[in-house]
Tab-separated table of C-alpha atoms and ligand atoms in Angstrom:
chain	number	residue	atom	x	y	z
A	1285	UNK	CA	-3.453	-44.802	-50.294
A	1286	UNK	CA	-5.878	-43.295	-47.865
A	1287	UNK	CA	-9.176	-45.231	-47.010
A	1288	UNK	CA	-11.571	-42.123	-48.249
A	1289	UNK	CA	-14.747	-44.097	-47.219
A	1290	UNK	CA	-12.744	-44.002	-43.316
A	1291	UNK	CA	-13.032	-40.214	-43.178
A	1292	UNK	CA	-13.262	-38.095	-41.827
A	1293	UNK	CA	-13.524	-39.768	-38.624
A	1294	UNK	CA	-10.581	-42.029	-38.877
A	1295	UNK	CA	-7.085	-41.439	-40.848
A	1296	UNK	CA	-6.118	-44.454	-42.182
A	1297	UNK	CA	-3.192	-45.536	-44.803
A	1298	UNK	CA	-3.664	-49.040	-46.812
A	1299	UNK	CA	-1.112	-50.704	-48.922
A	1300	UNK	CA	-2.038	-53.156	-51.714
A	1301	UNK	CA	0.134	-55.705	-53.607
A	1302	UNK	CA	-2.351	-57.236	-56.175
A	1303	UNK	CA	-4.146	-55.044	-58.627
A	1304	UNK	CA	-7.078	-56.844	-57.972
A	1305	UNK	CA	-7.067	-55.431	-54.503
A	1306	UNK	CA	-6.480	-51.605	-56.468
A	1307	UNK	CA	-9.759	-52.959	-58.585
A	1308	UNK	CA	-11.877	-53.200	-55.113
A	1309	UNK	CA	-10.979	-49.738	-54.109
A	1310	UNK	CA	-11.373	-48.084	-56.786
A	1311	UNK	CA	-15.015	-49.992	-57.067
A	1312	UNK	CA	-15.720	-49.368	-53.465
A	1313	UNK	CA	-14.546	-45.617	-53.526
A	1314	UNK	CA	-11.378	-46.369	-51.281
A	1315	UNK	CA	-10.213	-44.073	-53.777
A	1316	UNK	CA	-12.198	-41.900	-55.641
A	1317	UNK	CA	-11.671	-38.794	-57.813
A	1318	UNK	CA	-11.297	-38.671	-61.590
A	1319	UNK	CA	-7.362	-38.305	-61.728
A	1320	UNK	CA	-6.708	-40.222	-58.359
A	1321	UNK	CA	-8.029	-43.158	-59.851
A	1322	UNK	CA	-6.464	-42.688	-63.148
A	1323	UNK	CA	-2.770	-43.034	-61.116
A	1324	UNK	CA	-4.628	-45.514	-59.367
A	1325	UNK	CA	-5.494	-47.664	-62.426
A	1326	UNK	CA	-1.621	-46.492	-63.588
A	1327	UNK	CA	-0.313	-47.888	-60.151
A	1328	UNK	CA	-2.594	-51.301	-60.618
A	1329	UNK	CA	-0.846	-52.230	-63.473
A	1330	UNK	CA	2.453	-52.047	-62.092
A	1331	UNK	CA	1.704	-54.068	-59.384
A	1332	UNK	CA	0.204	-56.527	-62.084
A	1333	UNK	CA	3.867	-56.452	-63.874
A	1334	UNK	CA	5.089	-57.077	-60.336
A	1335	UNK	CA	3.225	-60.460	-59.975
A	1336	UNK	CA	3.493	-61.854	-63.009
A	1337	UNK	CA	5.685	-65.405	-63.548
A	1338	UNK	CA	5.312	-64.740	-67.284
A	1339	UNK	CA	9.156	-65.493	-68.943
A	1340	UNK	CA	8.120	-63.603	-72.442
A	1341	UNK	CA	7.477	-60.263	-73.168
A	1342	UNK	CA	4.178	-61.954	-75.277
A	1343	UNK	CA	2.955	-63.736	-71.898
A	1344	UNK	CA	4.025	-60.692	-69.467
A	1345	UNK	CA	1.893	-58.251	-71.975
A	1346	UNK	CA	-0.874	-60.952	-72.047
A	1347	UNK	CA	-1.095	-60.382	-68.274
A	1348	UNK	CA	-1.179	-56.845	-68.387
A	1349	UNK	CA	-4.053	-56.979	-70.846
A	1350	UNK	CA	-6.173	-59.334	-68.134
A	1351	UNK	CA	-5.542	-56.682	-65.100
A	1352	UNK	CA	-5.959	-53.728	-67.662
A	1353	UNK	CA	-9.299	-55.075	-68.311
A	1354	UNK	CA	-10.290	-55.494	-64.272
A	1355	UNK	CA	-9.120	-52.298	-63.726
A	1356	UNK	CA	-11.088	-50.381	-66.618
A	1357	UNK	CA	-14.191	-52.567	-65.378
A	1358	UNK	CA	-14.656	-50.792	-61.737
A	1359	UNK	CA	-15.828	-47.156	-62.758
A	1360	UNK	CA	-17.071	-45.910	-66.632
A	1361	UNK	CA	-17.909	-42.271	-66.347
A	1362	UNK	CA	-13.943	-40.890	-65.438
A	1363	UNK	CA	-12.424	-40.561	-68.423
A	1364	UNK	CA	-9.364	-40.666	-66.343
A	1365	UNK	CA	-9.207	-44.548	-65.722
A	1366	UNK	CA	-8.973	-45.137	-69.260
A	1367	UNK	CA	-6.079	-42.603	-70.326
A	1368	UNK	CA	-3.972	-43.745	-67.575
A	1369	UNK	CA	-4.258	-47.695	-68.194
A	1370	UNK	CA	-3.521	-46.573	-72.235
A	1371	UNK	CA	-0.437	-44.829	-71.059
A	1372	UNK	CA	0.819	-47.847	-69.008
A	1373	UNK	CA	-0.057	-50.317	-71.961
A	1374	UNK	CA	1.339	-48.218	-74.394
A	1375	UNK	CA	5.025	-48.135	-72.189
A	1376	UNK	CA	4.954	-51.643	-71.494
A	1377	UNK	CA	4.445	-52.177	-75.979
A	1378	UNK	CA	7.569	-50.639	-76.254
A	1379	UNK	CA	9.933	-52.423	-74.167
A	1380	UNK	CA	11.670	-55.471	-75.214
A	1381	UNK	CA	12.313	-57.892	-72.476
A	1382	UNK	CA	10.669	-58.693	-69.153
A	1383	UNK	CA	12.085	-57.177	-66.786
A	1384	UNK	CA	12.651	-53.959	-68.983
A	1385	UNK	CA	8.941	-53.863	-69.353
A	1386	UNK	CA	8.581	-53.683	-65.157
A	1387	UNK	CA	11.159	-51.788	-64.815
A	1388	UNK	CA	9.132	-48.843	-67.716
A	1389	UNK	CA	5.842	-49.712	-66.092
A	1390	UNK	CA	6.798	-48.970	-62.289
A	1391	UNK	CA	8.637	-46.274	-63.760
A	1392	UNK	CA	5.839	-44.470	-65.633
A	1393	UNK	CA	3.118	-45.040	-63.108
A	1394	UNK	CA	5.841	-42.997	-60.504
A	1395	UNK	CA	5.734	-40.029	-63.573
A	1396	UNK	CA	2.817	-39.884	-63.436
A	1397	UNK	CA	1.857	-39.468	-60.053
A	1398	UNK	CA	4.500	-36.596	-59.846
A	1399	UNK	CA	3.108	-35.157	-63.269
A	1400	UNK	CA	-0.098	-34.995	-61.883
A	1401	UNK	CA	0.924	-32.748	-58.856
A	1402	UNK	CA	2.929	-30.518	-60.948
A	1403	UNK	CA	0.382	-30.323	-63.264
A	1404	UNK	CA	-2.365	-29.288	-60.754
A	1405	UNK	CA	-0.153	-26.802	-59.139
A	1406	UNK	CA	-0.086	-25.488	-62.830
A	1407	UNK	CA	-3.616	-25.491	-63.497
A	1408	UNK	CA	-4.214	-23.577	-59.754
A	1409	UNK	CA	-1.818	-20.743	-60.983
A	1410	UNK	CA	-3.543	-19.979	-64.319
A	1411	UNK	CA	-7.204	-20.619	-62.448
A	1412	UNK	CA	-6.048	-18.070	-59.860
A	1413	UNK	CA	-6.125	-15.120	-62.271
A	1414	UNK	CA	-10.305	-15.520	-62.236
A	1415	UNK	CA	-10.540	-14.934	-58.747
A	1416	UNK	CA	-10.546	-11.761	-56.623
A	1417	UNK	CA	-9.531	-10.995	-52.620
A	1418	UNK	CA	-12.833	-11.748	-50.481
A	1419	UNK	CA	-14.506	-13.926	-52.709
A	1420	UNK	CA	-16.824	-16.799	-51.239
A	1421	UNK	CA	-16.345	-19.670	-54.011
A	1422	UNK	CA	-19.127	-22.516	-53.764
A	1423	UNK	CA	-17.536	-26.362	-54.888
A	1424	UNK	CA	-19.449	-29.854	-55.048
A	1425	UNK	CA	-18.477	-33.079	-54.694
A	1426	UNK	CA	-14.035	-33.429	-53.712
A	1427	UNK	CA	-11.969	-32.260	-56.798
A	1428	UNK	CA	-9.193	-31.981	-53.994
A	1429	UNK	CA	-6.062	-33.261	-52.957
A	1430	UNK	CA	-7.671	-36.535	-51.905
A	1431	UNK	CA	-9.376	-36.763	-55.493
A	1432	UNK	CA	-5.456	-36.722	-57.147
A	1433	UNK	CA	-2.316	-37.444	-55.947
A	1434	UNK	CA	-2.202	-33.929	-53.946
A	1435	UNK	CA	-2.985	-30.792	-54.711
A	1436	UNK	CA	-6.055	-31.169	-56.447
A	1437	UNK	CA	-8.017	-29.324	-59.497
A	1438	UNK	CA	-11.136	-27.399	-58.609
A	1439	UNK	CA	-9.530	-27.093	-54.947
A	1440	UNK	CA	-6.068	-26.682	-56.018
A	1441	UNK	CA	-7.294	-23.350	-57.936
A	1442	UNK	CA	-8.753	-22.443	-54.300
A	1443	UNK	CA	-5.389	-22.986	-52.670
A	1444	UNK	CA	-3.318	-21.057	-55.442
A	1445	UNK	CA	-6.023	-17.983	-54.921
A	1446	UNK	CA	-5.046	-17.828	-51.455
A	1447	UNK	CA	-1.537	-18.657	-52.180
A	1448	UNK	CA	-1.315	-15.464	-54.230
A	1449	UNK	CA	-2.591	-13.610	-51.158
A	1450	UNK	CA	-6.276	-13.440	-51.896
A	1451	UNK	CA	-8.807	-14.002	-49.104
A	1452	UNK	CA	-11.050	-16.614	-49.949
A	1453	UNK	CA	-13.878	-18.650	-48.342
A	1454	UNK	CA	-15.231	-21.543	-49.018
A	1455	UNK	CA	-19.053	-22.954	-49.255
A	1456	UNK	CA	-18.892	-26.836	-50.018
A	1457	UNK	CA	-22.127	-28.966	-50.467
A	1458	UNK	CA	-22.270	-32.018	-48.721
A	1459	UNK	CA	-22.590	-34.103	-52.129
A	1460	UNK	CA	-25.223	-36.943	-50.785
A	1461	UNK	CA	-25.548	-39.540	-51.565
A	1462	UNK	CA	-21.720	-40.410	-50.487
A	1463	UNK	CA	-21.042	-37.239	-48.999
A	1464	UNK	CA	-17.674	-36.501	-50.644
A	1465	UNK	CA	-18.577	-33.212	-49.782
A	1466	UNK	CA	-19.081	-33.031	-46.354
A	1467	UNK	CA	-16.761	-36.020	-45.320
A	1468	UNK	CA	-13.859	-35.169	-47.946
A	1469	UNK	CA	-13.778	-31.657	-49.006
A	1470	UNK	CA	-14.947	-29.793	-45.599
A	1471	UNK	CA	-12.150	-32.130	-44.234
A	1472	UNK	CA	-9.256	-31.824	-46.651
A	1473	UNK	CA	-10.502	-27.518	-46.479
A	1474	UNK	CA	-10.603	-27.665	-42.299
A	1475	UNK	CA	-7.138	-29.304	-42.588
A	1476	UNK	CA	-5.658	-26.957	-44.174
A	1477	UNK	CA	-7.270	-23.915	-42.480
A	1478	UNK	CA	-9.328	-22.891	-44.818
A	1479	UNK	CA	-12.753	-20.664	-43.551
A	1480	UNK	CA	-15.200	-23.447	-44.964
A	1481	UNK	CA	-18.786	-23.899	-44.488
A	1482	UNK	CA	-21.081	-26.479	-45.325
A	1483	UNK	CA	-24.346	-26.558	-46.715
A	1484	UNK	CA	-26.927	-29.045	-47.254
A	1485	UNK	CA	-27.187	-29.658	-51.305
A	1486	UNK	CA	-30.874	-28.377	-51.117
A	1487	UNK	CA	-29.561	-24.932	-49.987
A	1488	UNK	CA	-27.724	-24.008	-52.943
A	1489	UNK	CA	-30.274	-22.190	-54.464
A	1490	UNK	CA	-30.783	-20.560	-50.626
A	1491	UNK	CA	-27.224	-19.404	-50.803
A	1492	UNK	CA	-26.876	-17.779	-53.994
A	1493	UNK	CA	-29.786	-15.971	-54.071
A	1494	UNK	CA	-28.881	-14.537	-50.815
A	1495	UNK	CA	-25.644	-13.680	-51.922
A	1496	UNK	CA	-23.792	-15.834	-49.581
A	1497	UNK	CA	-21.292	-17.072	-52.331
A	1498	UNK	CA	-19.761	-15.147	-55.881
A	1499	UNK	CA	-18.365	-17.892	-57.710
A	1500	UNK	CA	-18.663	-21.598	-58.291
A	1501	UNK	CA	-16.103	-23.888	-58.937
A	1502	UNK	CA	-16.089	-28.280	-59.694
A	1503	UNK	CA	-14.021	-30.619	-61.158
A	1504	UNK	CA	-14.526	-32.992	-63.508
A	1505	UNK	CA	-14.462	-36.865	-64.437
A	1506	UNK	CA	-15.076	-36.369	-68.203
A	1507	UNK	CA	-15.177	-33.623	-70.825
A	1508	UNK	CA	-16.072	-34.125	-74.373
A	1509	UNK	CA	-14.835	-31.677	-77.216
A	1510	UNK	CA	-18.327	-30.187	-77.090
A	1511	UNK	CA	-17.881	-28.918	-73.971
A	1512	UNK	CA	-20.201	-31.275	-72.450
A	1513	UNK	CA	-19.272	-31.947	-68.407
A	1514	UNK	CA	-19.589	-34.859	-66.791
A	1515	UNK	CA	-18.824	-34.693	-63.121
A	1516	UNK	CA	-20.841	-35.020	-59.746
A	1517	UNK	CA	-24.479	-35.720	-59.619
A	1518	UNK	CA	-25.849	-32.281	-58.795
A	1519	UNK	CA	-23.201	-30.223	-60.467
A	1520	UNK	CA	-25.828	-29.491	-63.542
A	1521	UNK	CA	-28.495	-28.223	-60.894
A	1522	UNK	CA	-25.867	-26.340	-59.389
A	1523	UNK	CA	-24.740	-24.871	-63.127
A	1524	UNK	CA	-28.271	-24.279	-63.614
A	1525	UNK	CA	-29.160	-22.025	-60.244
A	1526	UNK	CA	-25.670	-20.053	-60.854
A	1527	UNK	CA	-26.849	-18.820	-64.618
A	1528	UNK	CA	-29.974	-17.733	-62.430
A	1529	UNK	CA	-28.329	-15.371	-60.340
A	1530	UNK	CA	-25.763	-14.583	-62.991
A	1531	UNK	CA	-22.908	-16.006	-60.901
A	1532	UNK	CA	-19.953	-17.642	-63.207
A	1533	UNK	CA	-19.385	-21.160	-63.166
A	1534	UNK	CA	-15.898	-22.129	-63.425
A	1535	UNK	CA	-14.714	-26.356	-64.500
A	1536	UNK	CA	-11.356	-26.930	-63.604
A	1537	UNK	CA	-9.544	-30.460	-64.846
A	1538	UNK	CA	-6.386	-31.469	-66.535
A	1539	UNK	CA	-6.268	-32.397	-70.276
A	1540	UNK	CA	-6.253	-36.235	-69.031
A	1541	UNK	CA	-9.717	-35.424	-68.037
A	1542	UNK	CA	-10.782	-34.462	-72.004
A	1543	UNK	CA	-12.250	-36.908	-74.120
A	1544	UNK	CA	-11.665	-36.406	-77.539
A	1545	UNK	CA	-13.183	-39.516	-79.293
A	1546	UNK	CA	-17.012	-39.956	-77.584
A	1547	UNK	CA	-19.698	-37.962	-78.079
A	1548	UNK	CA	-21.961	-36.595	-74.731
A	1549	UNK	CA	-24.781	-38.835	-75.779
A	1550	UNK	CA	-22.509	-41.653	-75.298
A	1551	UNK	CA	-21.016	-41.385	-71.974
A	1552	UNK	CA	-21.694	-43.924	-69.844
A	1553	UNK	CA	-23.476	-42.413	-66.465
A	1554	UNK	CA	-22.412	-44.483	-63.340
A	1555	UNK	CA	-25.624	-45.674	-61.477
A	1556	UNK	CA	-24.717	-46.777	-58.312
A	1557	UNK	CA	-26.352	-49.579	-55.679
A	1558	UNK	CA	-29.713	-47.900	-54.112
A	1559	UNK	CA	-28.473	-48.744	-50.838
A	1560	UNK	CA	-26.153	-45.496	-50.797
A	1561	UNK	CA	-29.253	-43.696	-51.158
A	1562	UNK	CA	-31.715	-45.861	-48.792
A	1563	UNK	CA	-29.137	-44.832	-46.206
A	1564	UNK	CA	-26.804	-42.926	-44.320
A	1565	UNK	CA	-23.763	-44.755	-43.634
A	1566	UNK	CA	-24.946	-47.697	-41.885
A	1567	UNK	CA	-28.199	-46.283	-40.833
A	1568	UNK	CA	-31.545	-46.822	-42.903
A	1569	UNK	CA	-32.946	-43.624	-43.523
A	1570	UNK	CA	-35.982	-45.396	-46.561
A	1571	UNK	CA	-38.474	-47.919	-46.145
A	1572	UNK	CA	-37.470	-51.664	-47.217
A	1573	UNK	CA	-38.029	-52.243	-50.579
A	1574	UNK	CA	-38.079	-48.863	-52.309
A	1575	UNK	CA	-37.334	-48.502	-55.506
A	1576	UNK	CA	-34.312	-45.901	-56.204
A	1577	UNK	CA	-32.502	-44.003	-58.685
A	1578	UNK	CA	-29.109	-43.116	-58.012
A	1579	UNK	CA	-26.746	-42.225	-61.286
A	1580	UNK	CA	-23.256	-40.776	-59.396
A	1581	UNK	CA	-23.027	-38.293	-62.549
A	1582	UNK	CA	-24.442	-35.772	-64.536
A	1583	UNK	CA	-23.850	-33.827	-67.941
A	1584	UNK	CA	-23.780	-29.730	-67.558
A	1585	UNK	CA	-24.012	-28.533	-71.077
A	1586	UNK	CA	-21.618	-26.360	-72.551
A	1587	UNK	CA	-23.750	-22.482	-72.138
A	1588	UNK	CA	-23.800	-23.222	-68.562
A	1589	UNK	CA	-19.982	-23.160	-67.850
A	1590	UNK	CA	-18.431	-19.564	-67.803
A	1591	UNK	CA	-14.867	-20.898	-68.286
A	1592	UNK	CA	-12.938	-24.322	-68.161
A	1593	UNK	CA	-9.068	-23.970	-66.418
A	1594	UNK	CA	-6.519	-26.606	-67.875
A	1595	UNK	CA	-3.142	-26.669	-67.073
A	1596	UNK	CA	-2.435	-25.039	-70.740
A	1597	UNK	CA	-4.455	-21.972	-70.202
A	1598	UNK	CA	-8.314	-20.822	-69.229
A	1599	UNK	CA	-10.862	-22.344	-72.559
A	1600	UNK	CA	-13.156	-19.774	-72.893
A	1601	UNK	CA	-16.483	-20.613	-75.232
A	1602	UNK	CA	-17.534	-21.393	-77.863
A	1603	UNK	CA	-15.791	-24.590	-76.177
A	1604	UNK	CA	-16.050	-26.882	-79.343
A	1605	UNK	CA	-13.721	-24.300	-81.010
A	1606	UNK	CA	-11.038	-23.553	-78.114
A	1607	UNK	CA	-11.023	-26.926	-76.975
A	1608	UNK	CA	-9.860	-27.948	-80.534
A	1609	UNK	CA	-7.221	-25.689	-80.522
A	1610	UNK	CA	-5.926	-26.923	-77.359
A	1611	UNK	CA	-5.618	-30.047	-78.661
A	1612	UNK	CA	-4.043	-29.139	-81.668
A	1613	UNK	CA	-1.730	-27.521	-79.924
A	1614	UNK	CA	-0.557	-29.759	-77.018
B	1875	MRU	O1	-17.702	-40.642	-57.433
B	1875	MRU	P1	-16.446	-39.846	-57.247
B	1875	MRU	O2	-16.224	-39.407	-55.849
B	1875	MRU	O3	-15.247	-40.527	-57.850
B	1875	MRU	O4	-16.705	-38.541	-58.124
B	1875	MRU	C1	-15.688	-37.579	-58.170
B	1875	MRU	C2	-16.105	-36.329	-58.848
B	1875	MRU	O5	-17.165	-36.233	-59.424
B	1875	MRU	C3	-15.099	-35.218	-58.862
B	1875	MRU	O6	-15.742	-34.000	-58.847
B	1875	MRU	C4	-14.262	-35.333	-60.146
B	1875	MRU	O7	-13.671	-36.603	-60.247
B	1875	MRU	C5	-13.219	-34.306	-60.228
B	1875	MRU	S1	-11.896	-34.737	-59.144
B	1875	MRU	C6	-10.577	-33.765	-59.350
């Protein structure tokens, strides 16, 4: 995987063979991104089926369950994490010997890395339709390539737009306090070629009530079946200062991203060492001892969000109703 805390100054690939070194950088934001670390997690696990000595399927699955729990440990608010260790213990249930069960494993997590590009290309087409040529489209946080396998959600609707020919430009927020904005996004955008600017998180309200941007657009780590967001700190304020100036606020993630079971009050919010905050990368910008509060989510409730893009279709509201039927029908 790419080292995301590296960039963007420095490109550079690392290779793991213990899961317990895919625990530490998914902890330490190595990689980061609600379906990157679900593969992640996905990817973890095979590498645990690859180390284990165990000569039973009982003792290989009793393995499994000891890395499965390391890996859920390193990050509670993506939803993400969760589905995609399920879907690796739920292969490795079925099979009946050893090395069948590493062979399904390293099998599935491989599925579903190239599941979750095709499904992100999927989910950019259908977004697409909601925006127009010459659009400026604000985003927060990375919900790009670098925040799945490739592709991405939020940004991967952004690359289908101008796929289908539409000019677009791009306004990303720098995201402090990790700066997945200005380190990841304006990077992975610049790449690319994309006409991005960015802005300081404190001049979102600046920009849209100056009319610098038309439409808003973030991923997301969780969603509950209220319609209930969890994603980037800031992305509620954000929500918040776009029903202001009456500009819609569009939620693109997969239906890996849904959580069907807990209810918003529930969701565990990240909070995160003070030090990101006390600092910008290694230089102290707070006096010593300060006390800080730094949760790495929020919750934007449900009247906030003009429309949430899935790979099965656009949800429009009332989202407790629409999201149902999406799940009854997929
Ligand atoms: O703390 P991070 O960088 O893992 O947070 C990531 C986000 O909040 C993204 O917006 C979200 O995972 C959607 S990614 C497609």
């Amino acid at each position: 995987m790419i080292d995301q805390t590296k960039l963007p100054n420095q490109l550079i690939y690392v290779k793991f063979s213990d899961y317990n070194q895919v625990a530490d950088a998914i902890m330490n934001l190595v990689v980061r991104g609600a379906p990157a670390i679900g593969v992640s997690g996905a990817f973890g696990l095979a590498l645990a089926a690859l180390q284990s000595n165990a000569s039973t399927k009982e003792n290989l699955l009793e393995d499994l369950e000891k890395a499965r729990n390391i890996l859920f440990e390193t990050r509670p608010t993506a939803i993400n994490l969760a589905w995609g260790l399920e879907r690796i213990m739920k292969v490795a249930s079925s099979g009946d010997s050893v090395e069948q069960i590493k062979e399904l494993v390293i099998n599935e997590s491989k599925k579903m890395a190239d599941q979750d590009i095709e499904i992100n290309k999927a989910m950019g087409k259908i977004g697409s339709e909601l925006f127009d040529n010459n659009d400026t489209i604000m985003t927060h946080c990375n919900a790009g390539a670098l925040a799945t396998v490739a592709y991405g959600t939020a940004l991967g609707v952004i690359r289908a737009t101008r796929e289908s020919g539409k000019n677009v430009k791009v306004i990303a927020t720098e995201t402090r306090p990790v700066q997945q904005g200005s380190r990841l996004t304006a990077f992975e955008l610049k790449h690319d070629g994309f006409d991005v600017s960015l802005i300081p998180d404190t001049a979102v309200g600046y920009s849209m009530a100056n009319g610098l941007v038309n439409k808003v657009i973030v991923g997301a780590d969780r969603i509950v079946k209220t319609g209930h967001v969890f994603n980037k700190i800031g992305t509620y304020q954000i929500a918040t200062m776009a029903k202001q100036h009456k500009i819609p606020f569009y939620v693109a993630a997969p239906l890996s991203t849904f959580d069907m079971k807990t209810n918003a009050k529930d969701v565990v919010i990240e909070m995160r060492n003070g030090s990101e905050v006390t600092g910008i990368g290694d230089k102290k910008t707070a006096p010593d001892d300060i006390g800080v509060i730094n949760p790495a989510f929020d919750m934007t409730p449900p009247e906030l969000i003009t429309r949430i893009i899935t790979e099965k279709g656009v949800l429009k509201p009332p989202y407790e109703e629409s999201i149902k039927k999406l799940f009854e029908a997929n």
